[in-house]
Amino acid sequence: MTHTDITILNYTVNADVYARYGADFDTEAVNDEILRILNAEVPEGIEIHRNGKVVAEDFAIETAQKYDWAALLKRLDLDTILAEHGK
């Protein structure tokens, strides 16, 4: 099965976001949870890799190219994710 690179999705939480919360978090667990949620939300045949690379199987290329990646990221409930992964 062929996979085509679509885009790079910057899904990781920046240090300044953590600083605004003023708490200590398991950053790896936060990023893992975000990646899990994102991959559960994308259409079949599309996958987001750990490095942010979005790839699509042949049948999903057009869908992936038209997908609203910014909207996907905006739907994340970062407060809840961070609350679950505080140290």
mmCIF file of C-alpha atoms in Angstrom:
data_model
loop_
_atom_site.group_PDB
_atom_site.id
_atom_site.type_symbol
_atom_site.label_atom_id
_atom_site.label_comp_id
_atom_site.label_asym_id
_atom_site.label_seq_id
_atom_site.Cartn_x
_atom_site.Cartn_y
_atom_site.Cartn_z
ATOM 1 C CA MET A 1 0.000 0.000 0.000
ATOM 2 C CA THR A 2 1.362 3.408 -0.955
ATOM 3 C CA HIS A 3 1.402 6.331 1.468
ATOM 4 C CA THR A 4 1.622 9.898 0.192
ATOM 5 C CA ASP A 5 2.952 12.761 2.304
ATOM 6 C CA ILE A 6 0.265 15.424 2.701
ATOM 7 C CA THR A 7 1.540 17.997 5.197
ATOM 8 C CA ILE A 8 3.325 18.441 8.499
ATOM 9 C CA LEU A 9 0.998 19.039 11.448
ATOM 10 C CA ASN A 10 2.523 20.838 14.410
ATOM 11 C CA TYR A 11 0.459 19.207 17.144
ATOM 12 C CA THR A 12 2.906 19.382 20.060
ATOM 13 C CA VAL A 13 2.330 21.838 22.891
ATOM 14 C CA ASN A 14 4.839 24.694 23.059
ATOM 15 C CA ALA A 15 6.748 25.462 26.263
ATOM 16 C CA ASP A 16 5.076 28.871 26.594
ATOM 17 C CA VAL A 17 1.694 27.155 26.864
ATOM 18 C CA TYR A 18 2.948 25.028 29.752
ATOM 19 C CA ALA A 19 4.411 28.148 31.381
ATOM 20 C CA ARG A 20 1.033 29.929 31.243
ATOM 21 C CA TYR A 21 -0.492 27.101 33.264
ATOM 22 C CA GLY A 22 2.243 27.391 35.874
ATOM 23 C CA ALA A 23 2.350 23.678 36.594
ATOM 24 C CA ASP A 24 4.511 20.704 35.767
ATOM 25 C CA PHE A 25 3.242 18.276 33.143
ATOM 26 C CA ASP A 26 4.331 14.990 31.623
ATOM 27 C CA THR A 27 4.943 16.602 28.236
ATOM 28 C CA GLU A 28 5.524 13.311 26.437
ATOM 29 C CA ALA A 29 2.232 11.926 27.734
ATOM 30 C CA VAL A 30 0.445 15.141 26.705
ATOM 31 C CA ASN A 31 1.794 14.903 23.159
ATOM 32 C CA ASP A 32 1.016 11.170 23.010
ATOM 33 C CA GLU A 33 -2.585 11.842 24.051
ATOM 34 C CA ILE A 34 -2.977 14.634 21.511
ATOM 35 C CA LEU A 35 -1.615 12.386 18.763
ATOM 36 C CA ARG A 36 -3.967 9.576 19.811
ATOM 37 C CA ILE A 37 -6.976 11.911 19.718
ATOM 38 C CA LEU A 38 -6.020 13.396 16.355
ATOM 39 C CA ASN A 39 -5.537 9.991 14.749
ATOM 40 C CA ALA A 40 -8.911 8.877 16.110
ATOM 41 C CA GLU A 41 -10.561 11.911 14.483
ATOM 42 C CA VAL A 42 -9.058 11.831 10.986
ATOM 43 C CA PRO A 43 -10.822 9.968 8.190
ATOM 44 C CA GLU A 44 -9.913 6.390 7.367
ATOM 45 C CA GLY A 45 -6.723 6.051 5.353
ATOM 46 C CA ILE A 46 -5.048 9.095 6.913
ATOM 47 C CA GLU A 47 -2.471 8.899 9.683
ATOM 48 C CA ILE A 48 -0.493 11.467 11.620
ATOM 49 C CA HIS A 49 2.956 10.252 12.606
ATOM 50 C CA ARG A 50 4.805 11.167 15.772
ATOM 51 C CA ASN A 51 6.974 13.658 13.849
ATOM 52 C CA GLY A 52 3.825 15.455 12.657
ATOM 53 C CA LYS A 53 3.933 14.096 9.132
ATOM 54 C CA VAL A 54 0.478 13.437 7.750
ATOM 55 C CA VAL A 55 0.295 10.580 5.274
ATOM 56 C CA ALA A 56 -2.595 9.201 3.293
ATOM 57 C CA GLU A 57 -3.253 5.919 1.579
ATOM 58 C CA ASP A 58 -4.042 6.184 -2.126
ATOM 59 C CA PHE A 59 -7.823 6.207 -1.680
ATOM 60 C CA ALA A 60 -7.651 9.013 0.932
ATOM 61 C CA ILE A 61 -5.245 11.452 -0.748
ATOM 62 C CA GLU A 62 -7.894 13.877 -1.992
ATOM 63 C CA THR A 63 -9.691 13.838 1.370
ATOM 64 C CA ALA A 64 -6.437 14.516 3.208
ATOM 65 C CA GLN A 65 -5.508 17.365 0.893
ATOM 66 C CA LYS A 66 -8.875 19.053 1.470
ATOM 67 C CA TYR A 67 -9.048 18.337 5.202
ATOM 68 C CA ASP A 68 -9.226 21.334 7.558
ATOM 69 C CA TRP A 69 -6.202 20.606 9.742
ATOM 70 C CA ALA A 70 -6.447 23.906 11.650
ATOM 71 C CA ALA A 71 -10.035 23.129 12.639
ATOM 72 C CA LEU A 72 -8.980 19.689 13.860
ATOM 73 C CA LEU A 73 -6.385 21.237 16.165
ATOM 74 C CA LYS A 74 -8.864 23.844 17.443
ATOM 75 C CA ARG A 75 -11.259 21.085 18.541
ATOM 76 C CA LEU A 76 -8.723 19.735 21.032
ATOM 77 C CA ASP A 77 -9.647 20.279 24.682
ATOM 78 C CA LEU A 78 -6.167 21.157 25.881
ATOM 79 C CA ASP A 79 -7.345 22.009 29.406
ATOM 80 C CA THR A 80 -8.678 18.482 29.884
ATOM 81 C CA ILE A 81 -5.608 16.855 28.358
ATOM 82 C CA LEU A 82 -3.276 18.863 30.591
ATOM 83 C CA ALA A 83 -5.383 18.149 33.685
ATOM 84 C CA GLU A 84 -4.997 14.426 33.010
ATOM 85 C CA HIS A 85 -1.202 14.627 32.682
ATOM 86 C CA GLY A 86 -0.032 16.861 35.497
ATOM 87 C CA LYS A 87 2.859 15.719 37.645
#
